[in-house]
PDB file of C-alpha atoms in Angstrom:
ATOM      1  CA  UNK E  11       0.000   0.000   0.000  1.00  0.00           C
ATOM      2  CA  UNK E  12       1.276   3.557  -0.816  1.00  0.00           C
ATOM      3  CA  UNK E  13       2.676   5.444   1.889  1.00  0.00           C
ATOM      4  CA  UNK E  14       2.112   8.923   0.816  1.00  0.00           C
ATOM      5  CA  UNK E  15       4.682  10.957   3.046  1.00  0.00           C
ATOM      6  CA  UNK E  16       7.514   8.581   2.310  1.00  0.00           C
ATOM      7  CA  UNK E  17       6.432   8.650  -2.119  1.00  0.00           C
ATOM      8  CA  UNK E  18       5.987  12.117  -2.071  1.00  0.00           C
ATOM      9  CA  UNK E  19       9.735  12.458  -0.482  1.00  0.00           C
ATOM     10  CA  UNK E  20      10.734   9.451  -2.353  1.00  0.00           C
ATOM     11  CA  UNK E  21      15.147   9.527  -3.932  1.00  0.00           C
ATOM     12  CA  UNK E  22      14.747   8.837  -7.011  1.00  0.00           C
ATOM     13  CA  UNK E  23      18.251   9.075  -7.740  1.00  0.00           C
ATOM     14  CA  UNK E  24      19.750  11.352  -9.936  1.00  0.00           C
ATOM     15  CA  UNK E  25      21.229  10.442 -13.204  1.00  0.00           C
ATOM     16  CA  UNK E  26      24.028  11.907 -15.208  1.00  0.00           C
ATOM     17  CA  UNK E  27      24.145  10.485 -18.811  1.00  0.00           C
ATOM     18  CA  UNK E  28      26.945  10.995 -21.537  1.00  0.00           C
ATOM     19  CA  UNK E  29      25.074  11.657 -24.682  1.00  0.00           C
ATOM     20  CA  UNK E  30      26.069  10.101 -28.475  1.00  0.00           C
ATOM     21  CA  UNK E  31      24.773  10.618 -31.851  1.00  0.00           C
ATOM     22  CA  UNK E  32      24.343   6.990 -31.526  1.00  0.00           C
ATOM     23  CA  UNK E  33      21.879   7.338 -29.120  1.00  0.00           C
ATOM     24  CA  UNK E  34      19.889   9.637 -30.642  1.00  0.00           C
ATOM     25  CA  UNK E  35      19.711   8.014 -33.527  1.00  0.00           C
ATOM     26  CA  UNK E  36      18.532   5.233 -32.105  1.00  0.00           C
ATOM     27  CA  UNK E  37      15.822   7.302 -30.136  1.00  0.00           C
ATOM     28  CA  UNK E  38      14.753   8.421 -33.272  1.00  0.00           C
ATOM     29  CA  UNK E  39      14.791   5.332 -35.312  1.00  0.00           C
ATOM     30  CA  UNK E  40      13.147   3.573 -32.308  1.00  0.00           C
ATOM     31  CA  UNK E  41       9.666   5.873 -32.740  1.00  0.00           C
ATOM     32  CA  UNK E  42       9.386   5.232 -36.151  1.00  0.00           C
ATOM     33  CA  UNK E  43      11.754   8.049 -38.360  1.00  0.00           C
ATOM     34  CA  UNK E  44      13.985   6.278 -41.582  1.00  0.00           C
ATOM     35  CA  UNK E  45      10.826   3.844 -42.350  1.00  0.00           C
ATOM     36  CA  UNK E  46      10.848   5.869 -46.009  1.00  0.00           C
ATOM     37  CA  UNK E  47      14.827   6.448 -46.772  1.00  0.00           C
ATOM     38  CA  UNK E  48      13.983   8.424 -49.703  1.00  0.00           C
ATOM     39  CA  UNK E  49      12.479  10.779 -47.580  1.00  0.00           C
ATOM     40  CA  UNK E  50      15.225  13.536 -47.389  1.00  0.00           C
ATOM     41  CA  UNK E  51      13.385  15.545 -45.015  1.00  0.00           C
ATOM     42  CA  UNK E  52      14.097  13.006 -42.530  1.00  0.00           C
ATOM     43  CA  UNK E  53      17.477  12.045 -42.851  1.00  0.00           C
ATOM     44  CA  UNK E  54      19.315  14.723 -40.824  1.00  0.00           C
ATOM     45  CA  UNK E  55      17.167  12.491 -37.915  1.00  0.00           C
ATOM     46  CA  UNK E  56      19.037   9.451 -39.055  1.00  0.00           C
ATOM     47  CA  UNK E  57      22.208  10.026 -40.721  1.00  0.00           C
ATOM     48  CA  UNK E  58      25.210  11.480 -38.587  1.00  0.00           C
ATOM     49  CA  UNK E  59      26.477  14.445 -40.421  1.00  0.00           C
ATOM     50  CA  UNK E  60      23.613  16.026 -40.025  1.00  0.00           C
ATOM     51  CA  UNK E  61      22.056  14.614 -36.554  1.00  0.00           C
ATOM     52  CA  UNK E  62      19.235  16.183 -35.195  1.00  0.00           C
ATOM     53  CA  UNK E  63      17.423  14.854 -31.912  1.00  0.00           C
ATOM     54  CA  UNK E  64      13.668  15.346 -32.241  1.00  0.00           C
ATOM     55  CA  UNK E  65      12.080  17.217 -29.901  1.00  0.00           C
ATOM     56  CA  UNK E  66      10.947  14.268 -27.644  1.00  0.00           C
ATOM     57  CA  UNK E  67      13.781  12.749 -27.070  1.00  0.00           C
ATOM     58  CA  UNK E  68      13.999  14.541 -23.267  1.00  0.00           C
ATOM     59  CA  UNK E  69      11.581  11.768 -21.947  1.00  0.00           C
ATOM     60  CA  UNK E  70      14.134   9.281 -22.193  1.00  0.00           C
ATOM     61  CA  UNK E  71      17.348  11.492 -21.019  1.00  0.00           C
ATOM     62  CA  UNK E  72      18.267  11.820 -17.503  1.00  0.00           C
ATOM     63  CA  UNK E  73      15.616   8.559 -17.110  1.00  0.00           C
ATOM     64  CA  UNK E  74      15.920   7.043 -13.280  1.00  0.00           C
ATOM     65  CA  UNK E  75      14.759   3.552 -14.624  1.00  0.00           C
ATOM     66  CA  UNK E  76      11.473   2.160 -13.611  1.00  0.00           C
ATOM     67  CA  UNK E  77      11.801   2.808 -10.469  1.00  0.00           C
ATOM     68  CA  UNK E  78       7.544   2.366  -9.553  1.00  0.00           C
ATOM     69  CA  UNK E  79       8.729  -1.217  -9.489  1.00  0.00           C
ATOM     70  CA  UNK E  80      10.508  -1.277  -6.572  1.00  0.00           C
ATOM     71  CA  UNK E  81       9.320  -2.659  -3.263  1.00  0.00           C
ATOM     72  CA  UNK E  82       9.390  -0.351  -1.011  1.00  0.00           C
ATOM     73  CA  UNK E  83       7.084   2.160  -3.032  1.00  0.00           C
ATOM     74  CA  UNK E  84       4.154   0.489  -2.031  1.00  0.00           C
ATOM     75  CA  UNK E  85       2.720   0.417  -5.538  1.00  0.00           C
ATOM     76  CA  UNK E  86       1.505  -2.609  -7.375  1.00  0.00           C
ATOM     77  CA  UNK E  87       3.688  -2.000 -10.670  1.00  0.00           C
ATOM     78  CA  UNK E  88       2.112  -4.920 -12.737  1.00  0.00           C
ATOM     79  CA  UNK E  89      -0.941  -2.379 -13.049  1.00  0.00           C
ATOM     80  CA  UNK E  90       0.998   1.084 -13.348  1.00  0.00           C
ATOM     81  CA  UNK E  91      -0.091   2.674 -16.752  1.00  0.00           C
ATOM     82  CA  UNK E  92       0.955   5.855 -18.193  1.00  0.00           C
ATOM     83  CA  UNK E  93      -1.813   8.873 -17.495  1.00  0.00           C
ATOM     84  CA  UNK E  94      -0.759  12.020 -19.310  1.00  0.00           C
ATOM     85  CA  UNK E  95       3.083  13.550 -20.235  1.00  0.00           C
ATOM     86  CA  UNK E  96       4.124  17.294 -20.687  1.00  0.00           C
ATOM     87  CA  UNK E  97       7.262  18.399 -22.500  1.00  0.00           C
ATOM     88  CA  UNK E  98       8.815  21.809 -22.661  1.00  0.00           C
ATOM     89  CA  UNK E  99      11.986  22.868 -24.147  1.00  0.00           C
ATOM     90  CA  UNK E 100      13.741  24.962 -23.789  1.00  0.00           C
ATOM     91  CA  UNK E 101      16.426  25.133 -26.010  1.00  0.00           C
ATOM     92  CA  UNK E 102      17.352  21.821 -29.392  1.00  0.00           C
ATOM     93  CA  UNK E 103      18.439  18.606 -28.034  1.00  0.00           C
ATOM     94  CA  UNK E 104      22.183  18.444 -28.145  1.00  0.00           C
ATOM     95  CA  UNK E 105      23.298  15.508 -29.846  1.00  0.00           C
ATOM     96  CA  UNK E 106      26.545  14.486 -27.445  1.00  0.00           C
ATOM     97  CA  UNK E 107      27.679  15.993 -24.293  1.00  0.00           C
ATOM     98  CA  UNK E 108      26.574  15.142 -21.053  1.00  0.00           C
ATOM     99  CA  UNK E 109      23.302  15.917 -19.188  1.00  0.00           C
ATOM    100  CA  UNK E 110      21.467  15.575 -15.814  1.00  0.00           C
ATOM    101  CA  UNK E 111      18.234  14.492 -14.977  1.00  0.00           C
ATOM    102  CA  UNK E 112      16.856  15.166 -11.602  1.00  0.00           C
ATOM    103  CA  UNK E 113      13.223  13.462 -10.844  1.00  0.00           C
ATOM    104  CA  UNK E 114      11.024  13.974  -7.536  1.00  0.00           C
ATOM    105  CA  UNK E 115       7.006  13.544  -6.729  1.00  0.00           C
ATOM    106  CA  UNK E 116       5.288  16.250  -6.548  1.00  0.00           C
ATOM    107  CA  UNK E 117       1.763  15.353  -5.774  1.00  0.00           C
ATOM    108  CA  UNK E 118      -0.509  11.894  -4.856  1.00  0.00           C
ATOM    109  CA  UNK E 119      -4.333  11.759  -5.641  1.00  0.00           C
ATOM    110  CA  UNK E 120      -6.067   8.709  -4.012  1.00  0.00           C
ATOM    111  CA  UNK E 121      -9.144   8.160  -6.475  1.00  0.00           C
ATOM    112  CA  UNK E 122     -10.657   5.690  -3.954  1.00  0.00           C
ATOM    113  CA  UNK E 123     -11.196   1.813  -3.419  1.00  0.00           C
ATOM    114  CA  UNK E 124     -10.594  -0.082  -6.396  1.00  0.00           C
ATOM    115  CA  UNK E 125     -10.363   3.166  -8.962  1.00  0.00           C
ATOM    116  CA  UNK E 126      -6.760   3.971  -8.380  1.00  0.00           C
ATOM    117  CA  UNK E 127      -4.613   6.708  -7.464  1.00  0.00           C
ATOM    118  CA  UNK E 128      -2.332   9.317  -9.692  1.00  0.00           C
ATOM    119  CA  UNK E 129       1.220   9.993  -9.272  1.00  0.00           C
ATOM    120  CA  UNK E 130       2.523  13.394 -10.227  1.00  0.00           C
ATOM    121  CA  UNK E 131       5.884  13.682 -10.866  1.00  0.00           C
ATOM    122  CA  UNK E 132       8.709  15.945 -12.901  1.00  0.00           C
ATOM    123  CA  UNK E 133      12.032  15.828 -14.244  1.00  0.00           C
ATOM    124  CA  UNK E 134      14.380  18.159 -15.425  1.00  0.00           C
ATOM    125  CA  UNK E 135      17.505  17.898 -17.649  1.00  0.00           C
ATOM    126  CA  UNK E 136      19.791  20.015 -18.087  1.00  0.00           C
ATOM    127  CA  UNK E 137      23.217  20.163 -19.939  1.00  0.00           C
ATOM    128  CA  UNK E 138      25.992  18.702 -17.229  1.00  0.00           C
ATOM    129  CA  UNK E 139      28.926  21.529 -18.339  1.00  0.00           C
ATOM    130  CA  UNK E 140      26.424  24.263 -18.338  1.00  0.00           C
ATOM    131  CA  UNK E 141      23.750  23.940 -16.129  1.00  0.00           C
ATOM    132  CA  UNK E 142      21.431  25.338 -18.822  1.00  0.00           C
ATOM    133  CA  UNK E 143      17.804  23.845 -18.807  1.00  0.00           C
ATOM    134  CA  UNK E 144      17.083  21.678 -21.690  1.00  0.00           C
ATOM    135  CA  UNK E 145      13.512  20.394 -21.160  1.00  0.00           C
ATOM    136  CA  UNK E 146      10.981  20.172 -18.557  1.00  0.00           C
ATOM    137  CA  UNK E 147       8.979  17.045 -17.901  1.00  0.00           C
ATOM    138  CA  UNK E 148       5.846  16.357 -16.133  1.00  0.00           C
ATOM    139  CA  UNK E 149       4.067  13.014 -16.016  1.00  0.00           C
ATOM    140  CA  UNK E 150       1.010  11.296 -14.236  1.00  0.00           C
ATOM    141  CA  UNK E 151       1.014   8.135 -13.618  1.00  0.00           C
ATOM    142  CA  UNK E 152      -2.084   5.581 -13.139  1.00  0.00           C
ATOM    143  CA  UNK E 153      -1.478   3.478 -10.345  1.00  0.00           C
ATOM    144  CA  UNK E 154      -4.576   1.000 -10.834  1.00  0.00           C
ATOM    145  CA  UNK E 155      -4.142  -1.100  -8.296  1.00  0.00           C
ATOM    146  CA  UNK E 156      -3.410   1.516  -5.398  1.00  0.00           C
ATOM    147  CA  UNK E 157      -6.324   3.426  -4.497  1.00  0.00           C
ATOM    148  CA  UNK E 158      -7.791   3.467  -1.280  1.00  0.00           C
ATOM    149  CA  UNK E 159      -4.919   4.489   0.488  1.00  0.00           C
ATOM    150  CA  UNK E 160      -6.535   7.326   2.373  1.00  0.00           C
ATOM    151  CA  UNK E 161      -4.743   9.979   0.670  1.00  0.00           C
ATOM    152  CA  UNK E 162      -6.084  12.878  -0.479  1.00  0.00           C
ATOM    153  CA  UNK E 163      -8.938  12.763  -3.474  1.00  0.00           C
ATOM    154  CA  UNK E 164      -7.024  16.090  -5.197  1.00  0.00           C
ATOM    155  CA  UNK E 165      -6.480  18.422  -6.318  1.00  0.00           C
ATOM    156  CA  UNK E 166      -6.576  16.695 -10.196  1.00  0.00           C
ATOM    157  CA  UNK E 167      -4.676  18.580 -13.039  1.00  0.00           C
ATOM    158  CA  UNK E 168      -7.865  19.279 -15.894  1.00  0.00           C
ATOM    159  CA  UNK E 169      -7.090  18.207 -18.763  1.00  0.00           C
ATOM    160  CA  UNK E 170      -6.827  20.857 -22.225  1.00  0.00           C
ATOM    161  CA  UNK E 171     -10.692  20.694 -23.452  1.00  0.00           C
ATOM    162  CA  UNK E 172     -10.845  18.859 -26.632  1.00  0.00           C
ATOM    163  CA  UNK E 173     -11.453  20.804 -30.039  1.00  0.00           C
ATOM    164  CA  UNK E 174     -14.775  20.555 -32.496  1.00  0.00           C
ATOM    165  CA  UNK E 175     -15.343  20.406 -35.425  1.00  0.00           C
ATOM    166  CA  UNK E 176     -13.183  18.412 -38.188  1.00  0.00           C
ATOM    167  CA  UNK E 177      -9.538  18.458 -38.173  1.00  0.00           C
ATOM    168  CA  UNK E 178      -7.501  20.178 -40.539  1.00  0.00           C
ATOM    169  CA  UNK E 179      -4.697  18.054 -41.098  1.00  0.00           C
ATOM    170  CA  UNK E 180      -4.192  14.818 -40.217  1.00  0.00           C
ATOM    171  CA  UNK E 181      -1.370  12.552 -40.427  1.00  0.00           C
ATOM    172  CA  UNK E 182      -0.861   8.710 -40.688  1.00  0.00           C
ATOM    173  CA  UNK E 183       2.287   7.421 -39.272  1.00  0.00           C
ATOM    174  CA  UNK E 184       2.783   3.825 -39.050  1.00  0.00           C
ATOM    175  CA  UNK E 185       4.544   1.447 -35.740  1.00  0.00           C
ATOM    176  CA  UNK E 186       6.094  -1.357 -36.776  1.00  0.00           C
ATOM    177  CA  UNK E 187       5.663  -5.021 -34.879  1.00  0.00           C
ATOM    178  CA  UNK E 188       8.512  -4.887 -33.253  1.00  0.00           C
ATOM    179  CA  UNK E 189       8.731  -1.456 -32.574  1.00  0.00           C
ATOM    180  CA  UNK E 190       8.484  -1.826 -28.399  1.00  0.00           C
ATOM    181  CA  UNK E 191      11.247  -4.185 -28.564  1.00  0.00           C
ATOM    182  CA  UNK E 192      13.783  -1.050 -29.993  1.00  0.00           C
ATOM    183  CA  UNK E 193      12.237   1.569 -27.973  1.00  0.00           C
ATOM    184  CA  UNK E 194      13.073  -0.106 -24.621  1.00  0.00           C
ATOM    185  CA  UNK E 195      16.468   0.211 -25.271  1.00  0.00           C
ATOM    186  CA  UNK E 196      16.485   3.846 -24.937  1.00  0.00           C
ATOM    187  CA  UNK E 197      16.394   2.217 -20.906  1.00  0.00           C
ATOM    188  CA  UNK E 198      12.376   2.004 -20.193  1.00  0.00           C
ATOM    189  CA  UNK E 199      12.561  -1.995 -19.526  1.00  0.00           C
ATOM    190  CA  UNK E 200       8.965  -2.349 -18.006  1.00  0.00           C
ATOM    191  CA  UNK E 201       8.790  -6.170 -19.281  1.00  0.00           C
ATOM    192  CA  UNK E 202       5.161  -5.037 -20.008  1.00  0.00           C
ATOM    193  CA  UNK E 203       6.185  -3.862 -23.192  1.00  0.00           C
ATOM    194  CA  UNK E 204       8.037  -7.096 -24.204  1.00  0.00           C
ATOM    195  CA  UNK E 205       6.856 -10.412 -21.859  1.00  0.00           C
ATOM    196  CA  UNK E 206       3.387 -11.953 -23.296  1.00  0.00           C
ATOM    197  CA  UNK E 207       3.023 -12.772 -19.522  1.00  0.00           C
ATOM    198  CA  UNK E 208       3.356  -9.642 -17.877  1.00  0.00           C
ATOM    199  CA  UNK E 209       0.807  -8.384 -20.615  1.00  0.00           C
ATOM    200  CA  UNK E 210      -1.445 -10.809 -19.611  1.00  0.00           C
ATOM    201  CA  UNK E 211      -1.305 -10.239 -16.141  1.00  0.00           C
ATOM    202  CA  UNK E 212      -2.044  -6.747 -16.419  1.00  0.00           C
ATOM    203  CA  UNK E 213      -5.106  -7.641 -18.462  1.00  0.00           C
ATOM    204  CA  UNK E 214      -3.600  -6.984 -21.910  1.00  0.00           C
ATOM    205  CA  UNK E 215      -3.892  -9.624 -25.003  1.00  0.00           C
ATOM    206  CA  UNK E 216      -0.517  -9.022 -26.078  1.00  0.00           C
ATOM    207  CA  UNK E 217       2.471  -6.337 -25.001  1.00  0.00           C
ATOM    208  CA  UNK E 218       1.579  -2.880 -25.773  1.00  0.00           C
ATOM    209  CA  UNK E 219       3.572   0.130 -27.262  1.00  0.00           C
ATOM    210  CA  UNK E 220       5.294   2.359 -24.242  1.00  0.00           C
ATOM    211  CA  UNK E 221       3.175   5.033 -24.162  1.00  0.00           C
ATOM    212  CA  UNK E 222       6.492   7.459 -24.720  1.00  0.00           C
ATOM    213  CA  UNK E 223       7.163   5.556 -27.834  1.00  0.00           C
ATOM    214  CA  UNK E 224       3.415   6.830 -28.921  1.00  0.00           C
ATOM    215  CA  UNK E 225       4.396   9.773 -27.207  1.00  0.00           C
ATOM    216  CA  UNK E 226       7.350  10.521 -30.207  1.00  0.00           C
ATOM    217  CA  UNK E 227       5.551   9.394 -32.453  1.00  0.00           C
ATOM    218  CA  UNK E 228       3.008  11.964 -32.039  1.00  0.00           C
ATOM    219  CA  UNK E 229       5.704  14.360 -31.763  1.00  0.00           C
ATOM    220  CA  UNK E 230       7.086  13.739 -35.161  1.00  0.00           C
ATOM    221  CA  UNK E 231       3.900  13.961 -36.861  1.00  0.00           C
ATOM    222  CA  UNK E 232       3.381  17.974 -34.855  1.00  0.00           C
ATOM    223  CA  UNK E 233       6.668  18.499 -36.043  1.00  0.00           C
ATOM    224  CA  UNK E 234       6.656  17.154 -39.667  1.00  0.00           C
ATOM    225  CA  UNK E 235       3.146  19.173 -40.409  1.00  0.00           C
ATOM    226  CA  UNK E 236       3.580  22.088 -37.970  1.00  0.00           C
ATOM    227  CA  UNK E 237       6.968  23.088 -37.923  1.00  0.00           C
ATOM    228  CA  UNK E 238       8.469  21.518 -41.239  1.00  0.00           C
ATOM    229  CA  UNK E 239      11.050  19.553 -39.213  1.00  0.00           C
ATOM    230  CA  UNK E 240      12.808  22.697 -37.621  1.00  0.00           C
ATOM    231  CA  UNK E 241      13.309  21.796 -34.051  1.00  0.00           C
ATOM    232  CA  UNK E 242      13.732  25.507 -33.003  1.00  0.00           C
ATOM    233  CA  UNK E 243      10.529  25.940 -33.700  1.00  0.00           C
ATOM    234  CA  UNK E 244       8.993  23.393 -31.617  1.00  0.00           C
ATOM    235  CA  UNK E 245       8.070  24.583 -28.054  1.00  0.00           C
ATOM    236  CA  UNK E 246       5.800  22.346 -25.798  1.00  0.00           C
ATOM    237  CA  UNK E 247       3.388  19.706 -25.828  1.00  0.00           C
ATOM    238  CA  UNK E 248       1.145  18.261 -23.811  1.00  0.00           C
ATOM    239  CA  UNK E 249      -1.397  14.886 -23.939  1.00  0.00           C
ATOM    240  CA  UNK E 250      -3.817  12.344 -22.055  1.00  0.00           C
ATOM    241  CA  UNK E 251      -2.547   9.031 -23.067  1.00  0.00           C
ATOM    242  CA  UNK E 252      -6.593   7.631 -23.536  1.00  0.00           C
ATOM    243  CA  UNK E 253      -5.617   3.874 -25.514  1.00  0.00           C
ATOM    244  CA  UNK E 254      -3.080   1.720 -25.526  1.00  0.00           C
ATOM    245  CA  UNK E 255      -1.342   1.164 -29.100  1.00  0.00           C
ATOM    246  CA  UNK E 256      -0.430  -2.410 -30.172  1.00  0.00           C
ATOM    247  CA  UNK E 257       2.799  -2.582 -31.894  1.00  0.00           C
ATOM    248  CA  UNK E 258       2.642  -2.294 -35.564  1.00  0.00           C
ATOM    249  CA  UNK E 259      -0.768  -0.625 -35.803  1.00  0.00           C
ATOM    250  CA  UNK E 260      -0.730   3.013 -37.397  1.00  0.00           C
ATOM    251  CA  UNK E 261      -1.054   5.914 -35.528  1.00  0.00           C
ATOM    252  CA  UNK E 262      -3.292   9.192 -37.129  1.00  0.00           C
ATOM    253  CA  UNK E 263      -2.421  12.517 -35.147  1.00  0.00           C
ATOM    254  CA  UNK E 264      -5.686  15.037 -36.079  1.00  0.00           C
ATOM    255  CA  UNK E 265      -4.276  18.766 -35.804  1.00  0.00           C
ATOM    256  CA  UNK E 266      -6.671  21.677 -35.280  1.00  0.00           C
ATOM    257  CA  UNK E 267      -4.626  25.127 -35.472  1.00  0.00           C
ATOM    258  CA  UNK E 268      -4.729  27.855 -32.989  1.00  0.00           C
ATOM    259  CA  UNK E 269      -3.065  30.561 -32.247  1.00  0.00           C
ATOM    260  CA  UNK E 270       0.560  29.933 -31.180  1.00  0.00           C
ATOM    261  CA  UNK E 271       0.380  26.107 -31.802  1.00  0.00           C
ATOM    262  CA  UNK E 272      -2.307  23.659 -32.158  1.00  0.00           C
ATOM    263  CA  UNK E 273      -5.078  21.152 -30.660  1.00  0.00           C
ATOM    264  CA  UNK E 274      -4.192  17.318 -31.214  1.00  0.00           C
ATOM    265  CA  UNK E 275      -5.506  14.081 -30.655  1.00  0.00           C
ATOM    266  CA  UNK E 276      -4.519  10.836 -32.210  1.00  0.00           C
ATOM    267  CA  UNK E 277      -6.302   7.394 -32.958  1.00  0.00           C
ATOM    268  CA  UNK E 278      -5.253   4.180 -34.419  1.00  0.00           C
ATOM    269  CA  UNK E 279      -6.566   3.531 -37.987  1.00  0.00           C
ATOM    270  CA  UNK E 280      -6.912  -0.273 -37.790  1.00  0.00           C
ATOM    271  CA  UNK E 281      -9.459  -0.047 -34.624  1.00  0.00           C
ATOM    272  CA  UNK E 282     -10.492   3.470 -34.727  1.00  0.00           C
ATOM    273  CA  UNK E 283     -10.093   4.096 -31.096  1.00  0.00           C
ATOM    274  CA  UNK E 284      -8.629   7.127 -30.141  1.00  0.00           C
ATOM    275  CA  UNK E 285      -4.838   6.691 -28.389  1.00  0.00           C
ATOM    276  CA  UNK E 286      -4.010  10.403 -27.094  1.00  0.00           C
ATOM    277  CA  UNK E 287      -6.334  12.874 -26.032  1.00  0.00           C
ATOM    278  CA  UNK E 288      -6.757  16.150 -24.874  1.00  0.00           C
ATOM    279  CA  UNK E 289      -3.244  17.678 -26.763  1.00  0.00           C
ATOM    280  CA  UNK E 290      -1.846  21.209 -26.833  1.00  0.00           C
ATOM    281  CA  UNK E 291       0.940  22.000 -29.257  1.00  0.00           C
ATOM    282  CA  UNK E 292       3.124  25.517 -28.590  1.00  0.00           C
ATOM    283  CA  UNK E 293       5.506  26.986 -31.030  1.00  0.00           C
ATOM    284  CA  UNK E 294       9.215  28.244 -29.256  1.00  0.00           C
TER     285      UNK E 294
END
């Protein structure tokens, strides 16, 4: 059972990471960029001379591991699910050097017996030599199986309201089947992503798509139709991860424009069930 004084003051430890244009090439490649390699628009995200990091790529720097799983949280991890995510940045991803990420909890919301509780926490990374700010994370995390714990029932972040009407672009980006399997070594190893049995325990027919993976790929399609691939242009997003995606299915982002950025949401073509809701795009 969650103790809420000791999560809220939990160590998640902080990490210091040396960065390589391998790795983000392989964050890149791992949520779905370089599936067309005639697409030149694409290839400074994939080809070293020119390496870009896409604008996502912050969720998985500075990452403290999975560290829900361990014991002494008090949470039952099998059920742990991926709520909503926020990105800002604030300046391009470099593309070597090293960087920092420092995690912590900053809030608990018991939803009650049997409905759950949500863990809000942040992260920031910034660039080790400089001590600049590189992105700002924030997360909430669906802790099914720990409500109940006779914590307090808010205060609940609202979500962005959802736009009407038709969208005005959309944008079909396909996952391929074994597209979990690379993402997870950018160092999110939840085995729920990869073990038929852990799926199955937590009530899933097969392993589902990390929710960051769906996460980037969202972000390249904001980028690709918003901001023509220039990463100084990109400035925040935020989402409601509503779905879980199945490896290999394709993913439609549906863009509304507003001023400064856009609305999103995103379904999967193949079941027509929306993924991500509730999405706010801001230009730099």
């Amino acid at each position: 059972m969650i103790n809420e004084q000791h999560l809220l003051n939990y160590p998640i430890p902080e990490i210091r990471q040396v960065l390589r244009w391998q790795d983000v090439a392989l964050y890149n490649l791992s949520v779905g960029l370089g599936q067309d390699p005639m697409d030149k628009a694409q290839l400074p995200y994939t080809y070293e001379p020119q390496m870009t990091a896409l604008p996502s790529m912050p969720v998985v720097l500075g990452y403290p591991g999975f560290w829900l799983k361990a014991p002494d949280t008090g949470v039952d991890w099998v059920k742990v699910v991926h709520g909503e995510q926020s990105l800002i940045l604030h300046r391009p991803v470099p593309v070597s050097g090293e960087i920092i990420g420092r995690s912590s909890v900053t809030g608990i919301v018991d939803r009650g017996p049997g409905k759950g509780a949500l863990i809000y926490s942040d992260r920031v990374v910034v660039d080790a030599a400089t001590g600049e700010k590189i992105a700002t994370l924030e997360s909430t995390t669906f802790a099914r199986g720990d409500g109940g714990f006779g914590g307090k029932s808010g205060p609940v972040k609202p979500p962005h309201p959802e736009p009407a009407g038709a969208p005005e672009i959309t944008c079909d980006l396909a996952t391929r089947p074994e597209q979990a399997a690379y993402y997870r070594l950018n160092g999110d190893f939840n085995p729920l992503h990869i073990d038929p049995d852990v799926a199955t325990k937590a009530g899933f027919p097969r392993p589902i798509l990390h929710g960051l993976c769906t996460f980037g790929v969202v972000c390249h399609a904001l980028l690709r139709e918003l901001c023509a691939y220039d990463v100084t242009r990109f400035g925040r997003m935020d989402l409601r991860f509503s779905s879980p995606v199945f490896p290999g299915e394709t993913i439609r982002t549906e863009i509304w424009r507003e001023e400064g950025g856009a609305a999103f949401r995103a379904r999967v073509v193949e079941r027509d069930i929306v993924v991500v809701s509730n999405g706010r795009f801001r230009f730099a």
